[in-house]
XYZ file of C-alpha atoms in Angstrom:
624
model
C -0.028 -0.011 0.033
C 2.816 2.343 0.870
C 4.467 1.848 -2.523
C 1.240 2.428 -4.302
C 0.725 5.707 -2.411
C 4.238 6.871 -3.298
C 3.586 5.934 -6.935
C 0.333 7.899 -6.936
C 2.060 10.987 -5.377
C 4.832 10.705 -8.005
C 2.302 10.444 -10.746
C 0.381 13.524 -9.470
C 3.652 15.570 -9.201
C 4.639 14.462 -12.686
C 1.247 15.184 -14.223
C 1.166 18.621 -12.509
C 4.569 19.460 -13.840
C 3.607 18.357 -17.408
C 0.497 20.607 -17.191
C 2.609 23.525 -16.001
C 5.079 23.189 -18.686
C 2.295 23.092 -21.286
C 0.756 26.185 -19.816
C 4.116 27.931 -19.980
C 4.557 26.762 -23.643
C 1.098 28.159 -24.579
C 1.778 31.408 -22.668
C 5.087 31.931 -24.455
C 3.551 31.202 -27.857
C 0.765 33.727 -27.222
C 3.288 36.367 -26.220
C 5.457 35.672 -29.249
C 2.281 36.161 -31.533
C 1.280 39.314 -29.743
C -1.659 37.750 -28.082
C -0.928 39.632 -24.922
C -4.228 39.261 -23.020
C -4.197 35.550 -23.679
C -0.638 35.530 -22.407
C -1.723 37.331 -19.186
C -4.292 34.678 -18.445
C -1.980 31.842 -18.959
C 0.972 33.282 -16.956
C -1.432 34.047 -14.204
C -2.500 30.399 -14.038
C 1.002 29.584 -13.030
C 1.074 31.825 -10.019
C 3.998 34.027 -9.003
C 5.971 31.171 -7.604
C 5.561 29.249 -10.932
C 7.128 32.156 -13.059
C 10.746 32.596 -13.782
C 12.201 36.198 -14.197
C 11.827 36.178 -17.914
C 8.107 35.062 -17.732
C 7.543 37.808 -15.129
C 9.019 40.410 -17.553
C 6.808 39.001 -20.264
C 3.781 39.281 -18.036
C 4.699 42.890 -17.246
C 5.234 43.648 -20.972
C 1.744 42.192 -21.578
C 0.133 44.430 -19.017
C 2.037 47.471 -20.342
C 1.019 46.991 -23.872
C -2.608 46.867 -22.739
C -2.437 50.001 -20.777
C -2.590 48.448 -17.221
C 0.334 50.421 -15.795
C -0.080 49.466 -12.215
C 0.068 45.689 -12.939
C 2.901 46.281 -15.247
C 4.858 48.111 -12.611
C 4.287 45.411 -10.060
C 5.546 42.616 -12.347
C 8.559 44.626 -13.605
C 9.514 45.231 -9.927
C 9.634 41.400 -9.389
C 12.223 40.734 -11.950
C 13.784 43.967 -13.190
C 16.877 43.668 -10.886
C 17.917 40.410 -12.555
C 17.059 41.317 -16.067
C 19.729 41.346 -18.831
C 17.944 43.789 -21.022
C 18.127 47.615 -20.521
C 14.721 48.115 -22.314
C 13.177 46.171 -19.252
C 14.535 48.950 -16.907
C 13.391 51.630 -19.134
C 9.951 50.172 -19.247
C 9.863 49.844 -15.480
C 10.924 53.571 -15.144
C 8.164 54.533 -17.620
C 5.585 52.759 -15.660
C 6.776 54.221 -12.346
C 6.483 57.739 -13.853
C 2.953 57.026 -15.342
C 1.850 55.837 -11.931
C 2.958 58.979 -10.315
C 6.145 57.688 -8.697
C 8.451 60.284 -10.278
C 11.467 60.270 -7.829
C 11.639 56.345 -8.056
C 11.284 56.496 -11.769
C 14.417 58.876 -12.111
C 16.514 56.412 -10.213
C 15.602 53.645 -12.791
C 16.190 56.188 -15.653
C 19.561 56.680 -14.265
C 20.377 52.927 -14.226
C 19.272 52.726 -17.906
C 21.504 55.697 -18.817
C 24.432 53.960 -17.150
C 23.843 50.716 -18.997
C 23.378 52.331 -22.352
C 26.286 54.813 -22.134
C 26.510 58.620 -22.618
C 26.417 58.382 -26.474
C 23.187 56.635 -26.734
C 20.073 58.677 -27.250
C 18.089 58.685 -23.909
C 14.434 58.651 -23.837
C 13.357 60.881 -20.889
C 16.445 59.853 -18.964
C 18.304 63.078 -18.766
C 16.114 64.527 -15.977
C 17.607 65.108 -12.511
C 14.654 66.610 -10.738
C 10.958 65.838 -10.861
C 10.171 69.576 -11.034
C 11.691 69.489 -14.534
C 8.702 67.269 -15.571
C 6.118 69.788 -14.483
C 4.592 71.248 -17.632
C 1.686 73.807 -17.684
C -0.131 75.062 -20.639
C 0.983 78.395 -21.992
C -2.628 79.203 -22.795
C -5.893 78.896 -20.883
C -7.218 75.562 -21.984
C -10.132 73.458 -20.751
C -10.328 69.711 -21.537
C -13.811 68.033 -21.452
C -14.528 64.284 -21.688
C -16.679 63.535 -24.787
C -18.957 60.922 -23.289
C -21.206 60.990 -26.290
C -18.342 59.555 -28.365
C -16.712 57.379 -25.899
C -17.395 53.906 -24.987
C -16.174 50.973 -22.953
C -13.992 49.994 -25.989
C -11.072 51.921 -27.470
C -12.043 55.280 -29.034
C -9.266 57.425 -30.417
C -7.836 59.749 -33.137
C -10.884 62.010 -33.771
C -10.680 64.473 -36.675
C -13.249 67.040 -37.717
C -15.140 66.252 -40.971
C -18.066 67.837 -42.740
C -20.023 69.158 -39.643
C -19.097 66.214 -37.579
C -16.244 63.959 -36.426
C -14.490 60.842 -37.798
C -12.764 58.669 -35.317
C -11.389 55.060 -34.915
C -13.077 52.698 -32.461
C -13.227 49.086 -31.481
C -16.921 49.302 -30.587
C -18.109 47.344 -33.621
C -20.116 44.110 -33.400
C -18.009 41.487 -31.657
C -17.112 38.260 -33.773
C -15.216 35.708 -31.728
C -13.357 34.419 -34.673
C -12.326 37.910 -35.558
C -10.849 39.473 -32.465
C -7.469 41.262 -31.806
C -5.398 38.721 -29.964
C -3.417 41.680 -28.476
C -6.314 43.190 -26.606
C -9.059 40.410 -27.067
C -11.268 43.265 -28.272
C -12.797 43.821 -31.720
C -10.587 44.999 -34.577
C -10.975 48.800 -35.132
C -13.158 50.433 -37.673
C -13.775 54.107 -38.769
C -16.863 55.813 -37.457
C -18.617 59.178 -38.196
C -20.981 61.121 -35.851
C -22.482 64.538 -36.909
C -22.158 67.369 -34.323
C -25.124 68.998 -32.643
C -22.694 71.139 -30.652
C -19.278 70.637 -29.109
C -20.411 68.112 -26.603
C -23.471 66.495 -28.289
C -23.543 64.237 -31.343
C -26.036 62.295 -33.421
C -25.915 58.569 -33.651
C -22.410 57.091 -34.295
C -22.206 55.077 -37.518
C -19.457 53.208 -39.199
C -18.388 54.644 -42.654
C -20.005 52.892 -45.503
C -18.299 51.200 -48.454
C -15.283 48.944 -48.598
C -13.110 51.088 -46.206
C -13.844 49.023 -42.976
C -12.291 45.779 -43.700
C -11.690 42.461 -41.885
C -8.937 43.679 -39.493
C -7.813 47.143 -38.170
C -8.770 50.335 -39.909
C -8.054 53.999 -38.872
C -6.447 56.614 -38.266
C -7.640 58.913 -41.050
C -6.963 62.243 -42.813
C -8.844 64.031 -45.569
C -7.970 66.274 -48.511
C -9.566 69.749 -48.706
C -12.447 68.421 -50.828
C -13.391 65.900 -48.176
C -13.721 63.240 -51.077
C -10.360 61.554 -50.593
C -9.223 59.848 -47.461
C -5.885 58.389 -46.368
C -6.060 55.931 -43.645
C -4.211 53.128 -41.765
C -5.170 49.536 -42.319
C -3.667 46.067 -41.770
C -1.984 44.937 -45.013
C -4.613 43.646 -47.520
C -1.950 41.355 -48.960
C -1.718 39.291 -45.829
C 1.303 38.478 -43.532
C 4.896 39.503 -44.246
C 7.854 37.181 -44.203
C 7.880 37.286 -40.413
C 4.256 36.241 -40.145
C 2.987 39.700 -39.136
C 0.077 41.608 -40.701
C 1.654 44.987 -40.707
C -0.302 48.425 -40.867
C -0.011 50.201 -44.228
C -1.441 53.491 -45.548
C -4.231 53.368 -48.094
C -6.327 55.891 -49.933
C -10.095 55.741 -50.522
C -12.564 57.933 -52.575
C -16.011 59.084 -51.756
C -18.672 58.018 -54.322
C -22.455 58.308 -53.557
C -21.761 58.463 -49.768
C -19.605 55.351 -49.824
C -15.831 54.988 -49.386
C -14.530 52.908 -52.364
C -11.613 52.502 -54.705
C -9.092 51.474 -52.012
C -5.496 51.899 -53.111
C -2.355 51.170 -51.326
C 0.293 54.016 -51.291
C 3.726 53.382 -52.625
C 5.264 54.736 -49.447
C 4.584 51.435 -47.627
C 7.475 48.930 -47.053
C 6.819 45.240 -46.376
C 8.016 43.939 -42.988
C 7.559 47.407 -41.394
C 4.624 49.364 -40.188
C 3.443 52.582 -41.850
C 0.527 54.314 -40.199
C -1.161 57.388 -38.676
C -1.227 59.632 -41.799
C -1.879 63.454 -41.653
C -2.107 65.609 -44.882
C -0.861 69.097 -45.099
C -3.279 71.968 -46.001
C -2.281 72.023 -49.677
C -2.574 68.287 -49.896
C 0.892 67.792 -51.089
C 2.612 66.510 -48.046
C 1.850 63.461 -46.196
C 3.273 62.974 -42.590
C 3.148 59.470 -40.938
C 4.749 57.138 -38.403
C 6.845 54.085 -39.158
C 9.334 51.715 -37.580
C 11.180 51.112 -40.844
C 14.940 50.586 -40.758
C 17.226 53.705 -40.430
C 15.165 55.517 -37.764
C 16.194 56.694 -34.368
C 14.216 54.365 -32.061
C 10.781 52.578 -32.092
C 8.370 54.510 -34.350
C 9.625 57.645 -36.106
C 7.843 60.360 -37.926
C 8.276 60.690 -41.703
C 7.035 62.761 -44.552
C 6.449 62.125 -48.311
C 5.664 64.914 -50.956
C 3.431 64.446 -53.899
C 4.134 65.542 -57.416
C 1.156 64.788 -59.621
C 0.249 61.192 -58.977
C 3.639 60.304 -57.557
C 4.782 60.264 -53.917
C 8.421 60.871 -53.057
C 10.620 58.491 -51.079
C 9.719 59.068 -47.422
C 12.069 61.266 -45.424
C 12.822 60.998 -41.792
C 11.995 64.195 -39.898
C 15.336 63.868 -38.016
C 16.731 63.805 -34.497
C 15.019 66.997 -33.374
C 11.623 65.284 -33.628
C 12.504 61.583 -33.403
C 13.894 60.017 -30.253
C 14.957 56.510 -28.987
C 11.422 56.196 -27.943
C 8.145 56.259 -30.008
C 6.807 59.197 -31.980
C 3.231 58.604 -33.107
C -0.046 60.216 -34.337
C 1.244 63.294 -36.070
C -1.110 66.138 -37.005
C -0.177 68.934 -39.279
C -2.208 72.112 -38.736
C -3.450 74.536 -41.525
C -0.511 76.902 -40.512
C 1.994 74.139 -40.827
C 2.512 73.420 -37.092
C 3.377 69.744 -36.316
C 1.709 68.150 -33.380
C 2.519 64.622 -32.410
C 2.753 62.201 -29.371
C 5.952 60.887 -27.952
C 7.182 58.747 -25.008
C 10.859 59.765 -25.648
C 10.831 63.442 -25.030
C 10.546 64.983 -21.617
C 6.967 64.725 -20.442
C 4.592 64.317 -17.667
C 4.014 60.613 -18.205
C 3.038 57.979 -20.818
C 2.513 59.539 -24.236
C 2.529 63.258 -24.179
C 1.567 65.639 -27.004
C 4.122 68.191 -28.457
C 4.304 70.861 -31.082
C 7.081 71.918 -33.466
C 7.348 74.609 -36.044
C 9.156 74.498 -39.268
C 11.571 77.493 -39.446
C 13.833 78.030 -42.493
C 13.555 74.308 -43.412
C 14.282 72.988 -39.783
C 12.084 71.707 -37.105
C 12.149 73.604 -33.815
C 12.707 71.832 -30.440
C 9.350 70.098 -29.621
C 7.412 71.901 -26.874
C 5.308 69.897 -24.413
C 1.641 71.267 -24.581
C 1.385 70.825 -20.829
C -1.473 70.132 -18.625
C -4.453 69.722 -18.864
C -3.822 68.651 -22.577
C -1.246 66.096 -21.129
C -1.523 63.942 -18.036
C 0.448 61.298 -16.374
C -1.259 58.613 -18.608
C -1.191 58.358 -22.421
C -2.297 61.406 -24.326
C -2.307 61.362 -28.207
C -4.436 61.783 -31.306
C -4.406 65.603 -31.200
C -6.323 67.416 -33.846
C -7.812 70.939 -34.463
C -11.190 72.168 -35.598
C -11.199 74.839 -38.338
C -10.994 77.653 -35.816
C -7.561 76.428 -34.496
C -8.771 77.240 -30.979
C -10.379 73.907 -30.168
C -10.102 70.284 -31.286
C -9.818 66.748 -30.051
C -7.401 64.556 -28.273
C -7.333 60.875 -26.949
C -6.364 59.831 -23.445
C -6.669 56.852 -21.006
C -6.617 59.206 -17.999
C -8.717 58.723 -14.937
C -12.339 59.224 -15.223
C -12.882 57.733 -18.751
C -15.278 54.995 -19.928
C -12.846 52.559 -21.496
C -9.127 52.200 -22.157
C -8.878 55.256 -24.562
C -11.546 57.883 -24.668
C -12.093 61.031 -26.740
C -11.739 64.576 -25.304
C -12.490 68.008 -26.546
C -9.940 70.779 -25.809
C -10.730 74.392 -26.093
C -8.515 77.479 -25.703
C -9.596 80.691 -24.021
C -12.670 78.743 -22.843
C -14.962 80.092 -20.158
C -13.585 78.084 -17.296
C -15.836 76.499 -14.664
C -16.053 78.047 -11.214
C -15.277 74.677 -9.812
C -12.037 74.761 -7.790
C -9.118 72.876 -9.378
C -8.855 70.418 -6.442
C -12.337 69.033 -7.085
C -12.785 65.239 -6.930
C -16.104 63.999 -8.444
C -17.666 60.634 -8.065
C -20.031 59.452 -10.916
C -21.885 56.413 -11.951
C -19.863 54.691 -14.774
C -23.028 53.894 -16.865
C -25.338 56.895 -16.436
C -22.564 59.492 -15.659
C -24.781 60.833 -12.929
C -23.089 62.259 -9.885
C -23.125 60.199 -6.694
C -23.894 62.007 -3.455
C -22.695 60.741 0.008
C -19.868 58.649 -1.399
C -17.186 57.942 1.173
C -13.768 59.229 -0.196
C -10.736 58.439 1.900
C -7.494 60.201 0.849
C -4.029 59.356 2.283
C -0.545 60.561 1.194
C 1.434 57.610 0.028
C 0.838 54.431 -1.985
C -0.493 50.966 -1.278
C 2.131 48.284 -0.887
C -0.108 45.542 -2.269
C -1.946 46.324 -5.395
C -5.601 45.752 -5.494
C -5.917 45.703 -1.694
C -9.126 47.688 -1.036
C -10.018 47.968 2.571
C -13.505 47.036 3.937
C -16.155 49.553 4.601
C -15.423 49.224 8.303
C -11.705 49.883 7.884
C -12.306 52.876 5.735
C -14.679 54.467 8.190
C -12.293 53.773 11.058
C -9.388 55.216 9.141
C -7.677 51.763 8.926
C -5.896 51.472 5.484
C -4.142 48.161 5.581
C -0.826 47.518 3.873
C -0.487 51.180 3.148
C 2.719 53.198 3.271
C 0.948 56.508 4.202
C 2.849 59.522 5.616
C -0.086 61.474 6.969
C -3.498 60.787 8.770
C -6.024 59.564 6.152
C -8.776 62.169 5.506
C -12.399 61.128 5.054
C -14.966 63.103 3.138
C -18.627 62.572 1.908
C -19.543 63.883 -1.516
C -21.886 66.686 -1.686
C -25.056 67.103 -3.739
C -22.982 67.498 -6.907
C -20.990 64.306 -6.133
C -17.967 66.354 -5.185
C -15.439 66.950 -2.561
C -12.657 69.609 -2.287
C -9.658 68.379 -0.492
C -6.325 70.257 0.104
C -3.762 68.803 -2.317
C -0.015 69.423 -2.049
C 2.104 69.631 -5.173
C 4.684 67.062 -5.518
C 2.879 64.474 -3.424
C 1.406 61.111 -4.405
C -1.936 60.066 -2.990
C -3.973 56.991 -2.625
C -7.722 57.538 -2.938
C -10.342 55.041 -1.879
C -14.089 55.619 -2.832
C -16.884 53.564 -1.477
C -20.712 53.863 -1.804
C -23.309 51.300 -0.777
C -24.376 49.395 -3.924
C -21.097 50.137 -5.884
C -17.856 48.351 -6.173
C -15.152 50.132 -4.204
C -12.418 51.830 -6.196
C -8.788 52.540 -5.339
C -6.711 54.952 -7.334
C -3.046 56.087 -6.849
C -2.529 59.485 -8.367
C 0.125 62.267 -8.436
C -0.973 65.615 -6.996
C -0.215 67.211 -10.365
C -2.866 65.162 -12.031
C -5.411 66.270 -9.321
C -4.462 70.002 -9.291
C -4.155 70.636 -12.965
C -7.632 69.294 -13.851
C -10.773 71.323 -13.054
C -12.438 68.143 -12.039
C -10.800 64.828 -11.439
C -13.531 62.053 -11.811
C -13.834 58.719 -10.351
C -16.385 56.314 -11.857
C -18.014 53.724 -9.777
C -19.660 50.438 -11.089
C -22.897 49.137 -9.563
C -22.676 45.929 -7.623
C -25.112 43.127 -8.494
C -27.371 42.728 -5.503
C -30.134 44.245 -3.504
C -30.291 46.861 -0.689
C -31.546 45.835 2.777
C -33.347 48.653 4.587
C -34.113 48.093 8.268
C -35.341 49.757 11.405
C -34.727 49.016 15.106
C -37.896 49.120 17.209
C -38.495 49.017 20.945
C -40.965 46.183 21.111
C -43.146 47.223 23.987
C -43.843 50.776 22.912
C -43.227 50.312 19.215
C -40.846 53.349 19.327
C -37.557 53.647 17.247
C -34.137 52.934 18.875
C -31.320 55.112 17.711
C -27.629 54.209 17.989
C -28.159 50.435 18.207
C -25.378 48.287 16.981
C -26.136 46.343 13.682
C -24.126 43.464 12.492
C -24.446 41.812 9.163
C -22.810 38.387 8.594
C -22.169 37.170 5.095
C -22.103 33.373 5.004
C -20.507 33.330 1.559
C -17.373 35.213 2.680
C -17.454 34.731 6.464
C -17.096 38.531 6.896
C -18.863 40.868 9.153
C -20.076 44.422 8.291
C -21.175 46.777 11.048
C -22.991 50.010 11.272
C -25.340 51.785 13.856
C -28.991 52.910 13.521
C -29.602 56.604 12.932
C -31.781 58.927 15.165
C -34.861 57.352 13.560
C -33.622 53.827 14.193
C -32.892 53.261 10.463
C -29.950 51.297 8.936
C -29.023 50.074 5.489
C -26.769 47.174 4.073
C -26.129 46.021 0.512
C -26.553 42.291 -0.123
C -24.722 40.623 -2.941
C -26.445 38.164 -5.151
C -26.432 34.369 -4.412
C -25.596 34.704 -0.748
C -27.064 33.969 2.713
C -26.898 36.621 5.380
C -27.761 37.111 9.037
C -28.526 40.642 10.493
C -28.362 41.203 14.303
C -29.274 44.304 16.294
C -28.150 44.906 19.968
C -27.895 47.691 22.408
C -26.889 47.976 26.114
C -29.897 47.088 28.313
C -31.831 45.574 25.564
C -32.222 42.054 24.346
C -30.847 41.145 20.862
C -32.818 40.403 17.719
C -31.573 38.657 14.562
C -33.085 37.551 11.190
C -31.609 35.703 8.274
C -31.993 36.603 4.564
C -31.042 34.986 1.336
C -30.510 36.449 -2.139
C -30.470 33.101 -3.858
C -33.021 33.116 -6.723
C -33.757 36.896 -6.323
C -33.963 39.328 -9.167
C -30.781 41.416 -8.536
C -31.595 43.918 -11.223
C -34.495 45.320 -9.105
C -34.155 48.649 -7.475
C -36.808 47.585 -4.909
C -35.095 47.151 -1.454
C -35.738 44.400 1.109
C -37.343 45.659 4.340
C -36.774 44.369 7.828
C -37.711 45.323 11.377
C -35.622 44.205 14.379
C -37.367 44.250 17.790
C -35.493 44.820 20.940
C -36.812 44.434 24.463
C -35.765 46.253 27.617
C -33.707 43.645 29.603
C -31.190 43.515 32.375
C -29.778 40.234 31.236
C -27.411 39.573 28.315
C -29.483 37.043 26.420
C -29.065 36.475 22.691
């Protein structure tokens, strides 16, 4: 029997080991094929102890390339000290900066500089002091979230067109067999919405014709007539020699309200990406991004000029514009000013938007547009409306509906009277402001990601696993869903937001991000469940009992939640779906009362609360 047991144990260990190796193989294959979300899922199955340093870096890369900077920072931190690749250190520094940890980011930028040497072009690594990364707009600018155009998908690169706006989005109808393995989302298409005013638009519709193909389509630019469009699209000729379907630039013509006659431009090169076109006002110069050989880093900006029906050999815009990082999403204004996004120039964090002027045939040093155009997250896809004093940009900053959302920027706008330090809590579906939300703010950052305290801990000022350097402050949002905390420049804060019936949210944010926005928005998602409304009553006289201790026990989680009845004896709890609960009331010199409730089989979509009454009797004993 003992030998059989040993055999079974050995078989189990062997089988488990084989399964783990198979999972690792699948994860590595997904990563190599740019299926980053699938890779995340597979690497996570192995657990932290089951990952070697290379796999941890790959997991960090996968999070970074999907915009999850906090998870990326965590996984880079687990392996970056043993990495053999300088770019891993660079990526870690970038994630730290994007998450508001500027001083720590500079330390890792310094390590990257040491490894690469003084003669190597340094993306953002020449900064010695975080104050050098503080950029403010030289003009009065207001940035507003375009909720009418944004969705839970990726929405980006908006450009004005014929009384409306054309933009790129992954909001199309989902087809499991046709999804981007990178993001596990739909492939992007090109959409149009007619403007009612700057904030309101008519129904969003995909462009008609043959322009929206099987894979990714967008970003776009138009000639002066509005009848010719240049756009990025995955190669229509299939994969290159490396098995990758690269982006190329195509043209299309408008006939009878449909975009047809798709033609590939001769500026494309097989085996390299060519994308993000923008056309000069005279229609004769096309600017674009490409990672073709001979550049200065990742993606560089190029231009090609037209003579008749011929386009010239693309010309790199040079080292003044291009860096060892990535330069993307160029936009050329009517006056010839170049705007573009970069993660290689000095910036606030992530991709920032810059401008450069062509003076006597040379580009001036790019200038950061500053906040609020830029944030510590990714900001790109800048464009202008015909007046040149307003336009669009794309950002994944806090307060959006999805990964990338669309925003309207306006110069010399009438600014709101809302103080700059406002933090506003809204419903993520309706956008309505949430009153009486509990907001806890502490200087510092969480040591453990995703560690959100319970309601009791928040109310008692207990923020577990938190490296905070001041007493946490607690606020309730007012009738406009807003609080006005005092924020100190140069600090990093952890903000926890709770509201009964909503999923708690934790955000780590730099003070710069809070101060430079007229309103910093936190969106809360509704929990699936029902509200329990109760009252504590003195049984003999049927009078309400204030300040009674109320305890709710969750049989699913084994956790307690506690509150006290108000002056009218009322109390409230939120019950999750598919769980059993017990609620108990007690008060000194009174007996206790308790009742059980179950949400199994209940309609959790109802707004109708459960009602309960707990009766207490005057008593000198401590019975239950």
